[in-house]
């Protein structure tokens, strides 16, 4: 059953004022007494009322826009992800309003509010680090069609599209096992997000299942300038790992650079596996990165399809679309001497 959007009249009734008075409060007019203003503002917060800046449209006319919020505009994973979204939405006559949360939940909350004010028909959200479940719960309760992508703060709260993070890590561990590696480390981003928890959990489980040694987990900043430090951190571990699995290709590329700075050769002195298979990986000089391809365009397309389904049928059962990853073996992994 579709959820009715809270209206200005609902606010006025709940606050015991006229619609005109409630409207004056929304517009920040000085004509309203402080006590009345406080009462109306309290009701606005309780009802989670969001003014519609497009209310001047003809009744029943849709905005044909969809909001997409991603963590940053630097990682090319997100540009490929958005391309997949746009390809699906373009066919249905929808446009994308794109914004970056900068992995800041407070900024994300402001962006979500503005998307609702501009009457976005639905939202695809790549949740920022630290996003609380009530952020999703409030959107769903307000009847906002929503899809969480890649990360989630509760798979049972909304539709979801992502990758099989556990399989990606298992593929990496088994590849290294087949090359004779027994001491394997994990290079992770510093931050608590569902993708990190799922990949680390799968890493530890698969090592136990294969009888291999967890040589250590190190956290580094998700920055081109910061990630090379991971090489020195890994080389300082005792006993030293012979291989490392990285959270993504950016961290893996930083690790390769750090190894070169130390006079070490990836694939010989330390085997390295990335995650994402970003488009730039094949463009660099050898050694080329062994990585897990997760198909961000397909995940973006799946997100868009789920959202269009939710817009069309708000009462449909929750659905998840998981894209199967694939290992791409290149130069940065080799046998143990």
Coordinates of C-alpha atoms in Angstrom, one line a residue:
X1 CA 0.0 0.0 0.0
X2 CA 1.4 3.4 -1.0
X3 CA 2.3 5.8 1.9
X4 CA 0.6 9.2 1.9
X5 CA 3.0 12.1 1.9
X6 CA 2.7 14.5 4.8
X7 CA 1.1 17.7 3.6
X8 CA 1.2 21.3 4.9
X9 CA -2.5 20.9 5.9
X10 CA -1.5 17.8 8.0
X11 CA 1.0 20.0 9.8
X12 CA -1.5 22.8 10.3
X13 CA -4.1 20.5 11.7
X14 CA -1.7 18.8 14.1
X15 CA -0.4 22.2 15.3
X16 CA -3.9 23.6 15.7
X17 CA -3.2 26.6 13.3
X18 CA -4.4 27.6 9.9
X19 CA -2.7 26.5 6.7
X20 CA -1.6 30.1 6.1
X21 CA 0.1 30.3 9.5
X22 CA 1.9 27.0 8.9
X23 CA 3.0 28.3 5.5
X24 CA 4.4 31.5 7.2
X25 CA 6.5 29.4 9.6
X26 CA 7.9 27.3 6.7
X27 CA 8.9 30.6 4.9
X28 CA 10.5 32.0 8.0
X29 CA 8.1 34.9 8.3
X30 CA 8.4 37.3 11.3
X31 CA 4.6 37.7 11.4
X32 CA 4.3 34.5 13.5
X33 CA 4.5 34.6 17.3
X34 CA 7.5 32.7 18.8
X35 CA 5.3 30.4 20.8
X36 CA 3.2 29.5 17.7
X37 CA 6.4 29.1 15.6
X38 CA 7.9 26.7 18.1
X39 CA 4.7 24.6 18.1
X40 CA 4.5 24.4 14.4
X41 CA 8.3 23.6 14.1
X42 CA 7.8 20.8 16.6
X43 CA 5.0 19.2 14.6
X44 CA 7.1 19.6 11.4
X45 CA 9.9 17.6 13.0
X46 CA 7.5 15.0 14.5
X47 CA 5.7 14.4 11.1
X48 CA 9.0 14.6 9.2
X49 CA 7.4 17.1 6.8
X50 CA 9.4 18.1 3.8
X51 CA 8.2 21.1 1.7
X52 CA 8.0 20.4 -2.0
X53 CA 9.7 23.1 -3.9
X54 CA 8.0 21.8 -7.1
X55 CA 4.5 22.2 -5.7
X56 CA 3.7 24.8 -8.3
X57 CA 3.6 22.1 -10.9
X58 CA 0.3 21.0 -12.2
X59 CA -1.4 18.4 -9.9
X60 CA -0.4 14.9 -10.7
X61 CA 2.6 15.8 -12.8
X62 CA 5.8 13.8 -11.9
X63 CA 9.3 15.2 -11.7
X64 CA 10.8 12.4 -13.7
X65 CA 14.0 12.8 -11.7
X66 CA 15.8 10.3 -9.4
X67 CA 18.3 11.2 -6.8
X68 CA 21.6 9.4 -6.6
X69 CA 24.0 9.9 -3.6
X70 CA 27.5 8.4 -3.7
X71 CA 30.4 8.6 -1.2
X72 CA 32.8 10.6 -3.4
X73 CA 33.5 11.7 -6.9
X74 CA 37.2 10.6 -7.0
X75 CA 36.9 6.8 -7.2
X76 CA 36.1 5.8 -10.7
X77 CA 34.1 2.9 -9.4
X78 CA 31.3 5.5 -8.8
X79 CA 31.4 7.0 -12.3
X80 CA 31.0 3.5 -13.7
X81 CA 28.2 2.8 -11.2
X82 CA 26.4 6.0 -12.2
X83 CA 26.8 5.2 -15.9
X84 CA 24.9 2.0 -15.3
X85 CA 22.1 3.9 -13.5
X86 CA 21.8 6.5 -16.2
X87 CA 21.7 4.0 -19.0
X88 CA 18.6 2.3 -17.4
X89 CA 16.9 5.5 -16.4
X90 CA 17.4 7.3 -19.8
X91 CA 15.4 4.5 -21.5
X92 CA 12.4 5.3 -19.1
X93 CA 12.7 9.1 -19.5
X94 CA 14.2 9.8 -16.1
X95 CA 17.0 12.2 -15.2
X96 CA 19.6 11.8 -12.4
X97 CA 20.3 14.3 -9.7
X98 CA 23.8 13.3 -8.5
X99 CA 25.4 14.3 -5.3
X100 CA 28.4 13.3 -3.1
X101 CA 28.0 12.7 0.6
X102 CA 31.8 12.8 1.1
X103 CA 31.1 9.8 3.4
X104 CA 29.6 12.3 5.9
X105 CA 26.2 11.2 7.3
X106 CA 25.3 14.7 8.3
X107 CA 25.9 16.0 4.8
X108 CA 24.1 13.0 3.5
X109 CA 21.0 13.9 5.6
X110 CA 21.0 17.4 4.1
X111 CA 21.2 16.0 0.6
X112 CA 18.4 13.5 1.2
X113 CA 16.2 16.4 2.4
X114 CA 17.0 18.5 -0.6
X115 CA 16.2 15.7 -3.0
X116 CA 12.8 15.3 -1.3
X117 CA 12.2 19.0 -1.5
X118 CA 12.8 18.9 -5.2
X119 CA 10.3 16.0 -5.4
X120 CA 12.7 13.3 -6.6
X121 CA 10.5 10.3 -7.4
X122 CA 13.0 7.9 -5.8
X123 CA 16.6 7.7 -4.4
X124 CA 19.5 5.4 -4.9
X125 CA 21.7 5.6 -1.9
X126 CA 25.3 4.4 -1.4
X127 CA 25.2 4.9 2.3
X128 CA 27.9 7.1 3.9
X129 CA 30.1 5.7 6.7
X130 CA 28.2 6.0 10.0
X131 CA 24.7 6.0 8.4
X132 CA 22.2 4.9 11.0
X133 CA 19.3 2.6 10.3
X134 CA 16.8 5.3 11.2
X135 CA 17.9 7.3 8.2
X136 CA 16.6 4.5 6.0
X137 CA 13.5 3.8 8.2
X138 CA 12.4 7.5 8.0
X139 CA 12.6 7.5 4.2
X140 CA 10.7 4.3 3.8
X141 CA 8.1 5.5 6.4
X142 CA 7.6 8.7 4.4
X143 CA 6.9 6.6 1.2
X144 CA 10.2 7.5 -0.6
X145 CA 11.1 4.8 -3.1
X146 CA 14.6 3.8 -2.1
X147 CA 17.4 1.4 -3.1
X148 CA 20.6 0.9 -1.1
X149 CA 23.6 0.1 -3.2
X150 CA 26.8 -1.8 -2.4
X151 CA 26.7 -0.8 1.2
X152 CA 23.7 -1.2 3.5
X153 CA 22.6 -0.4 7.0
X154 CA 20.0 -3.1 7.0
X155 CA 19.2 -5.3 4.1
X156 CA 15.6 -5.8 5.4
X157 CA 14.8 -2.1 5.3
X158 CA 14.8 -1.4 1.6
X159 CA 15.6 -2.9 -1.8
X160 CA 19.3 -3.5 -2.3
X161 CA 21.7 -4.0 -5.2
X162 CA 25.3 -5.0 -4.8
X163 CA 28.1 -7.5 -5.2
X164 CA 28.8 -10.9 -3.5
X165 CA 31.5 -9.6 -1.2
X166 CA 32.0 -13.0 0.4
X167 CA 32.6 -14.7 -2.9
X168 CA 35.0 -12.0 -4.1
X169 CA 37.2 -12.6 -1.0
X170 CA 37.0 -16.4 -1.3
X171 CA 38.1 -16.2 -4.9
X172 CA 41.1 -14.2 -3.9
X173 CA 42.1 -16.5 -1.0
X174 CA 41.8 -19.6 -3.0
X175 CA 43.8 -18.2 -5.8
X176 CA 46.6 -17.3 -3.4
X177 CA 46.3 -20.8 -1.8
X178 CA 46.8 -22.4 -5.2
X179 CA 50.0 -20.4 -5.6
X180 CA 51.3 -21.8 -2.3
X181 CA 50.7 -18.8 0.0
X182 CA 49.9 -19.5 3.6
X183 CA 50.4 -16.2 5.4
X184 CA 48.0 -13.7 3.9
X185 CA 47.2 -10.1 5.1
X186 CA 44.2 -7.9 4.4
X187 CA 44.7 -4.2 3.6
X188 CA 41.5 -2.3 4.5
X189 CA 40.1 1.2 4.5
X190 CA 39.8 2.8 7.9
X191 CA 36.1 3.0 8.5
X192 CA 33.1 1.0 9.6
X193 CA 30.9 0.2 6.6
X194 CA 29.1 -3.0 5.7
X195 CA 31.3 -3.8 2.8
X196 CA 34.4 -3.8 5.1
X197 CA 32.7 -6.0 7.7
X198 CA 31.5 -8.5 5.1
X199 CA 34.8 -8.8 3.3
X200 CA 36.8 -9.0 6.5
X201 CA 34.4 -11.7 7.8
X202 CA 34.7 -13.7 4.7
X203 CA 38.5 -13.3 4.8
X204 CA 38.8 -14.7 8.3
X205 CA 36.3 -17.5 7.6
X206 CA 38.0 -18.6 4.3
X207 CA 41.4 -18.6 5.9
X208 CA 40.2 -20.9 8.7
X209 CA 38.4 -23.2 6.1
X210 CA 41.6 -23.5 4.1
X211 CA 43.9 -23.9 7.1
X212 CA 45.8 -20.7 6.2
X213 CA 47.3 -18.0 8.5
X214 CA 45.8 -14.5 9.0
X215 CA 49.1 -12.5 8.8
X216 CA 47.4 -9.3 9.9
X217 CA 44.8 -6.7 9.0
X218 CA 46.0 -3.1 8.5
X219 CA 43.8 -0.1 8.0
X220 CA 44.9 2.8 5.8
X221 CA 43.3 6.0 4.5
X222 CA 41.4 5.7 1.2
X223 CA 43.8 8.2 -0.4
X224 CA 46.2 8.0 -3.3
X225 CA 48.9 9.7 -1.1
X226 CA 48.2 7.8 2.0
X227 CA 47.8 4.2 0.8
X228 CA 51.5 3.6 -0.2
X229 CA 52.4 3.5 3.5
X230 CA 50.7 0.1 3.6
X231 CA 53.8 -1.5 2.1
X232 CA 56.0 -0.6 5.0
X233 CA 53.3 -1.6 7.4
X234 CA 53.1 -5.1 5.8
X235 CA 56.8 -5.6 5.7
X236 CA 57.0 -4.8 9.4
X237 CA 54.6 -7.6 10.3
X238 CA 56.1 -10.7 12.0
X239 CA 56.0 -13.2 10.5
X240 CA 55.9 -11.3 7.2
X241 CA 53.0 -12.1 4.9
X242 CA 53.7 -13.5 1.5
X243 CA 50.5 -12.0 0.0
X244 CA 47.9 -9.3 0.6
X245 CA 44.3 -8.8 -0.4
X246 CA 43.2 -5.2 -0.7
X247 CA 39.8 -3.7 0.0
X248 CA 39.8 -2.0 -3.4
X249 CA 42.0 -1.2 -6.4
X250 CA 42.9 2.3 -5.0
X251 CA 44.5 0.7 -1.9
X252 CA 46.1 -2.0 -4.1
X253 CA 47.6 0.6 -6.4
X254 CA 49.0 2.5 -3.4
X255 CA 50.5 -0.7 -2.1
X256 CA 52.2 -1.4 -5.4
X257 CA 53.7 2.1 -5.4
X258 CA 54.9 1.6 -1.8
X259 CA 56.5 -1.7 -2.7
X260 CA 58.3 -0.1 -5.6
X261 CA 59.5 2.6 -3.3
X262 CA 61.0 -0.1 -1.0
X263 CA 62.7 -1.8 -4.0
X264 CA 60.4 -4.7 -3.9
X265 CA 58.6 -6.4 -6.8
X266 CA 54.8 -7.1 -6.6
X267 CA 54.2 -10.8 -7.5
X268 CA 57.7 -11.8 -6.5
X269 CA 58.3 -10.3 -3.1
X270 CA 54.6 -9.9 -2.2
X271 CA 51.6 -11.0 -4.1
X272 CA 48.8 -8.4 -4.3
X273 CA 45.1 -8.8 -5.1
X274 CA 42.8 -5.8 -5.6
X275 CA 39.1 -5.5 -5.7
X276 CA 36.9 -3.7 -8.3
X277 CA 38.8 -4.0 -11.6
X278 CA 38.5 -0.3 -12.3
X279 CA 39.0 0.8 -15.9
X280 CA 42.4 2.4 -15.3
X281 CA 43.9 -0.9 -14.1
X282 CA 44.7 -2.1 -17.7
X283 CA 46.1 1.3 -18.7
X284 CA 49.1 1.4 -16.4
X285 CA 52.6 0.0 -16.9
X286 CA 53.4 -3.6 -15.8
X287 CA 53.0 -5.3 -13.5
X288 CA 49.3 -5.3 -14.0
X289 CA 47.1 -5.8 -11.0
X290 CA 45.4 -9.1 -10.2
X291 CA 42.0 -8.1 -9.0
X292 CA 38.3 -9.1 -8.6
X293 CA 36.0 -7.6 -11.1
X294 CA 32.7 -6.5 -9.5
X295 CA 31.0 -4.9 -12.5
X296 CA 29.9 -1.5 -11.1
X297 CA 27.9 -0.7 -14.3
X298 CA 25.8 -3.8 -13.8
X299 CA 25.2 -3.0 -10.1
X300 CA 24.2 0.6 -11.1
X301 CA 21.8 -0.8 -13.7
X302 CA 20.4 -3.3 -11.2
X303 CA 19.9 -0.4 -8.7
X304 CA 17.9 1.6 -11.3
X305 CA 15.7 -1.4 -12.3
X306 CA 14.9 -2.0 -8.6
X307 CA 14.0 1.7 -8.1
X308 CA 11.8 1.8 -11.2
X309 CA 10.0 -1.3 -9.9
X310 CA 9.5 0.3 -6.5
X311 CA 8.2 3.6 -8.1
X312 CA 5.7 1.6 -10.2
X313 CA 4.6 -0.6 -7.3
X314 CA 5.3 0.9 -3.8
X315 CA 3.8 -2.2 -2.1
X316 CA 6.0 -4.7 -3.8
X317 CA 8.0 -7.1 -1.6
X318 CA 11.6 -6.2 -0.9
X319 CA 14.1 -7.5 -3.4
X320 CA 17.9 -7.8 -3.6
X321 CA 20.0 -8.1 -6.8
X322 CA 23.5 -9.5 -6.3
X323 CA 26.0 -9.3 -9.1
X324 CA 28.5 -12.2 -9.2
X325 CA 32.2 -11.1 -9.2
X326 CA 35.0 -12.6 -11.2
X327 CA 38.7 -13.0 -10.5
X328 CA 41.1 -11.4 -13.1
X329 CA 44.5 -12.9 -12.8
X330 CA 47.3 -10.7 -14.0
X331 CA 50.9 -10.0 -13.0
X332 CA 50.9 -9.0 -9.3
X333 CA 50.3 -12.6 -7.9
X334 CA 52.8 -15.4 -8.2
X335 CA 54.0 -18.6 -6.6
X336 CA 55.8 -18.6 -3.3
X337 CA 59.5 -19.3 -3.7

